[in-house]
Amino acid sequence: MAKYKDIAEAIRTKIMEGDYVPGEKLPYEYALCQDYHCNKETMKKALDILVKEGLIIRRRGAGTFVMDVDPHERQASIFVRSLTERFDDVKVFSDVIEFQVIPCDDFLAKKLQIEEFDFVYHIIRNRYVDERPYSVSITYIPLNIIPNLRAETLNGSLYEYVQNELKLSIQSAHITIKAAEATALDSDFLGVEEGDVCMQEEQITYLQTGAILEYTMIHYTCENYKFSTVMMQQ
Amino acid sequence: MAKYKDIAEAIRTKIMEGDYVPGEKLPYEYALCQDYHCNKETMKKALDILVKEGLIIRRRGAGTFVMDVDPHERQASIFVRSLTERFDDVKVFSDVIEFQVIPCDDFLAKKLQIEEFDFVYHIIRNRYVDERPYSVSITYIPLNIIPNLRAETLNGSLYEYVQNELKLSIQSAHITIKAAEATALDSDFLGVEEGDVCMQEEQITYLQTGAILEYTMIHYTCENYKFSTVMMQQ
DNA sequence: GAGTGGTCTAGACCACATC
DNA sequence: ATGTGGTCTAGACCACTCT
């Protein structure tokens, strides 16, 4: 783990635990660098992470300040903004209702950037949060990325398995959000009528190698869905 | 403008114009730094921008590669990922259907981080894209951020005005997306029934000074709405 | 003017991929 | 072994804010 990530983690914890209160100015120049035994550039990298998470704001000539958002909102938005947390679905339980290997069609080949008829896992999962139906997800994973996937693995966290067991690093996720019509599959589990409006999240996940790990489409009930993000001026 | 942004811009243009084809490996070590007369760290900053835009991928030990996404998708996702472009609503026309100054209530004071009863602009706009109804937006702007706003300004791009005329720099936008019920206002313009499901985008825009420029809530018809983003592993 | 953030450089060392 | 990307440092200079 890089030093700047460790420092970001340490300061994030301090903010979350209220050691730094909203609106408070953080020390920067000497103090922080000395506290964490690092160079100015390294500290900047660390603080930039927290800026992107919306936890702090930096003002040239003025200082660095803790953002004033209420703790509940903060927790929620960090959840969706941090890839690690996004993929740490430890509080989510899944019923695997379909798990098979199929040759992919033209559409999937394009999404996964593989050849038509290459084999992929076809996985459908019903997910619960707090023991209540939460989402229905359809996932496709190229067989050559994970040669021997077991259904049991899918009950837990796929991402934990990929990162901790297979030692593959996730680089990024490209996400598209829109409204869609609920399918028969959705109606059974989510308790909505087929054809009703639901929220759809499409996700393509890239490994650090540049290979595509998965293409996933998730449906949520409108009531369950909320997505937060921060866009930064470059 | 910083050097690394200029370099990112130059390389982005090359990719968009097809000078670098998807899958192609970019030169890095000497060549790029020499081409653009910069240091390794500066080049890294430049390329990191393009990584975040999903245009390239970097693989330790292997090299830097142009991502293989089709040009249409690429254009679309850069549109939503880049703050500048997001705020460059030049193709969008607005009818200002409400424009007044009001004292803010408790809710707004919290969102805008100002005091209750501080004055704010209350702006409602109907927006068209390609001359078709697109969205209904309600915007609140603290009066002290833009003391003399004119209704005419709102027909064009507010962000262009803020950045080019007022010389205020936008730092970030915090965006939350969810489904919501269409209001009477929505039904008139968007042609949906009151109470029907619509898409809601809440946005709080920060200036580089740390001040909040605006709180905006936008409603779209479900058919009109699509949002794309990239989440990077830190 | 003092304090603070942003950028840039040169050089060092490490981690990883490919051959 | 070599090439390539990632991180870190020390030091420099500039831009901005506050007072």
GROMACS .gro file of N, CA, C and O in nm, chain A residues 21-61:
model
  164
   21VAL      N    1  -1.373   1.861   1.311
   21VAL     CA    2  -1.514   1.894   1.295
   21VAL      C    3  -1.536   1.973   1.167
   21VAL      O    4  -1.447   2.044   1.121
   22PRO      N    5  -1.657   1.961   1.109
   22PRO     CA    6  -1.690   2.031   0.985
   22PRO      C    7  -1.659   2.180   0.994
   22PRO      O    8  -1.688   2.244   1.095
   23GLY      N    9  -1.602   2.233   0.888
   23GLY     CA   10  -1.570   2.375   0.886
   23GLY      C   11  -1.433   2.404   0.943
   23GLY      O   12  -1.377   2.510   0.919
   24GLU      N   13  -1.381   2.308   1.018
   24GLU     CA   14  -1.250   2.329   1.079
   24GLU      C   15  -1.140   2.330   0.975
   24GLU      O   16  -1.145   2.259   0.876
   25LYS      N   17  -1.045   2.412   1.000
   25LYS     CA   18  -0.929   2.421   0.910
   25LYS      C   19  -0.826   2.317   0.953
   25LYS      O   20  -0.795   2.306   1.070
   26LEU      N   21  -0.777   2.244   0.856
   26LEU     CA   22  -0.670   2.149   0.885
   26LEU      C   23  -0.537   2.222   0.879
   26LEU      O   24  -0.519   2.312   0.797
   27PRO      N   25  -0.443   2.180   0.960
   27PRO     CA   26  -0.308   2.233   0.942
   27PRO      C   27  -0.255   2.173   0.812
   27PRO      O   28  -0.299   2.069   0.770
   28TYR      N   29  -0.165   2.243   0.746
   28TYR     CA   30  -0.108   2.180   0.630
   28TYR      C   31   0.043   2.184   0.631
   28TYR      O   32   0.110   2.089   0.662
   29GLU      N   33   0.094   2.299   0.599
   29GLU     CA   34   0.232   2.310   0.553
   29GLU      C   35   0.332   2.226   0.631
   29GLU      O   36   0.381   2.127   0.580
   30TYR      N   37   0.363   2.267   0.751
   30TYR     CA   38   0.461   2.189   0.825
   30TYR      C   39   0.396   2.075   0.900
   30TYR      O   40   0.435   1.960   0.888
   31ALA      N   41   0.294   2.112   0.977
   31ALA     CA   42   0.236   2.019   1.074
   31ALA      C   43   0.201   1.883   1.015
   31ALA      O   44   0.250   1.780   1.061
   32LEU      N   45   0.116   1.883   0.910
   32LEU     CA   46   0.069   1.756   0.856
   32LEU      C   47   0.183   1.673   0.800
   32LEU      O   48   0.191   1.552   0.824
   33CYS      N   49   0.272   1.738   0.725
   33CYS     CA   50   0.384   1.665   0.668
   33CYS      C   51   0.473   1.606   0.776
   33CYS      O   52   0.522   1.495   0.764
   34GLN      N   53   0.489   1.684   0.882
   34GLN     CA   54   0.573   1.633   0.991
   34GLN      C   55   0.504   1.521   1.067
   34GLN      O   56   0.564   1.420   1.100
   35ASP      N   57   0.372   1.541   1.091
   35ASP     CA   58   0.296   1.438   1.161
   35ASP      C   59   0.308   1.303   1.091
   35ASP      O   60   0.320   1.200   1.155
   36TYR      N   61   0.298   1.308   0.960
   36TYR     CA   62   0.295   1.182   0.885
   36TYR      C   63   0.428   1.151   0.817
   36TYR      O   64   0.437   1.061   0.734
   37HIS      N   65   0.528   1.229   0.850
   37HIS     CA   66   0.663   1.204   0.797
   37HIS      C   67   0.664   1.188   0.646
   37HIS      O   68   0.698   1.082   0.594
   38CYS      N   69   0.621   1.290   0.578
   38CYS     CA   70   0.619   1.279   0.433
   38CYS      C   71   0.649   1.414   0.369
   38CYS      O   72   0.656   1.517   0.436
   39ASN      N   73   0.663   1.409   0.239
   39ASN     CA   74   0.691   1.526   0.160
   39ASN      C   75   0.561   1.597   0.125
   39ASN      O   76   0.452   1.540   0.130
   40LYS      N   77   0.573   1.721   0.086
   40LYS     CA   78   0.457   1.803   0.050
   40LYS      C   79   0.373   1.741  -0.062
   40LYS      O   80   0.250   1.736  -0.054
   41GLU      N   81   0.440   1.693  -0.166
   41GLU     CA   82   0.370   1.633  -0.280
   41GLU      C   83   0.293   1.507  -0.238
   41GLU      O   84   0.183   1.481  -0.284
   42THR      N   85   0.354   1.431  -0.150
   42THR     CA   86   0.288   1.309  -0.102
   42THR      C   87   0.163   1.345  -0.023
   42THR      O   88   0.057   1.284  -0.041
   43MET      N   89   0.174   1.446   0.062
   43MET     CA   90   0.057   1.491   0.138
   43MET      C   91  -0.051   1.542   0.045
   43MET      O   92  -0.169   1.517   0.065
   44LYS      N   93  -0.011   1.610  -0.060
   44LYS     CA   94  -0.110   1.660  -0.155
   44LYS      C   95  -0.186   1.544  -0.219
   44LYS      O   96  -0.309   1.548  -0.231
   45LYS      N   97  -0.115   1.439  -0.257
   45LYS     CA   98  -0.181   1.322  -0.316
   45LYS      C   99  -0.283   1.264  -0.218
   45LYS      O  100  -0.393   1.227  -0.257
   46ALA      N  101  -0.244   1.256  -0.092
   46ALA     CA  102  -0.333   1.201   0.010
   46ALA      C  103  -0.459   1.286   0.023
   46ALA      O  104  -0.571   1.237   0.020
   47LEU      N  105  -0.438   1.418   0.033
   47LEU     CA  106  -0.553   1.507   0.053
   47LEU      C  107  -0.640   1.513  -0.072
   47LEU      O  108  -0.762   1.530  -0.061
   48ASP      N  109  -0.580   1.496  -0.189
   48ASP     CA  110  -0.658   1.495  -0.313
   48ASP      C  111  -0.761   1.383  -0.314
   48ASP      O  112  -0.871   1.398  -0.368
   49ILE      N  113  -0.725   1.271  -0.254
   49ILE     CA  114  -0.820   1.160  -0.244
   49ILE      C  115  -0.943   1.204  -0.165
   49ILE      O  116  -1.056   1.180  -0.204
   50LEU      N  117  -0.917   1.271  -0.053
   50LEU     CA  118  -1.028   1.313   0.033
   50LEU      C  119  -1.111   1.423  -0.032
   50LEU      O  120  -1.230   1.432  -0.010
   51VAL      N  121  -1.046   1.505  -0.114
   51VAL     CA  122  -1.121   1.607  -0.189
   51VAL      C  123  -1.217   1.537  -0.285
   51VAL      O  124  -1.334   1.573  -0.294
   52LYS      N  125  -1.167   1.434  -0.353
   52LYS     CA  126  -1.252   1.362  -0.449
   52LYS      C  127  -1.365   1.289  -0.378
   52LYS      O  128  -1.469   1.264  -0.438
   53GLU      N  129  -1.345   1.256  -0.253
   53GLU     CA  130  -1.451   1.190  -0.177
   53GLU      C  131  -1.548   1.291  -0.118
   53GLU      O  132  -1.646   1.254  -0.055
   54GLY      N  133  -1.517   1.418  -0.136
   54GLY     CA  134  -1.607   1.521  -0.087
   54GLY      C  135  -1.595   1.547   0.062
   54GLY      O  136  -1.682   1.609   0.122
   55LEU      N  137  -1.488   1.499   0.123
   55LEU     CA  138  -1.473   1.515   0.267
   55LEU      C  139  -1.409   1.648   0.304
   55LEU      O  140  -1.438   1.704   0.409
   56ILE      N  141  -1.318   1.695   0.220
   56ILE     CA  142  -1.252   1.822   0.248
   56ILE      C  143  -1.253   1.910   0.124
   56ILE      O  144  -1.284   1.864   0.014
   57ILE      N  145  -1.222   2.035   0.144
   57ILE     CA  146  -1.210   2.126   0.031
   57ILE      C  147  -1.083   2.208   0.053
   57ILE      O  148  -1.049   2.242   0.167
   58ARG      N  149  -1.013   2.237  -0.055
   58ARG     CA  150  -0.886   2.307  -0.042
   58ARG      C  151  -0.898   2.441  -0.113
   58ARG      O  152  -0.947   2.450  -0.224
   59ARG      N  153  -0.856   2.544  -0.047
   59ARG     CA  154  -0.864   2.678  -0.105
   59ARG      C  155  -0.727   2.741  -0.107
   59ARG      O  156  -0.670   2.768  -0.001
   60ARG      N  157  -0.678   2.764  -0.227
   60ARG     CA  158  -0.547   2.825  -0.246
   60ARG      C  159  -0.540   2.955  -0.168
   60ARG      O  160  -0.628   3.040  -0.180
   61GLY      N  161  -0.440   2.966  -0.090
   61GLY     CA  162  -0.420   3.090  -0.014
   61GLY      C  163  -0.496   3.094   0.117
   61GLY      O  164  -0.472   3.181   0.199
   0.00000   0.00000   0.00000
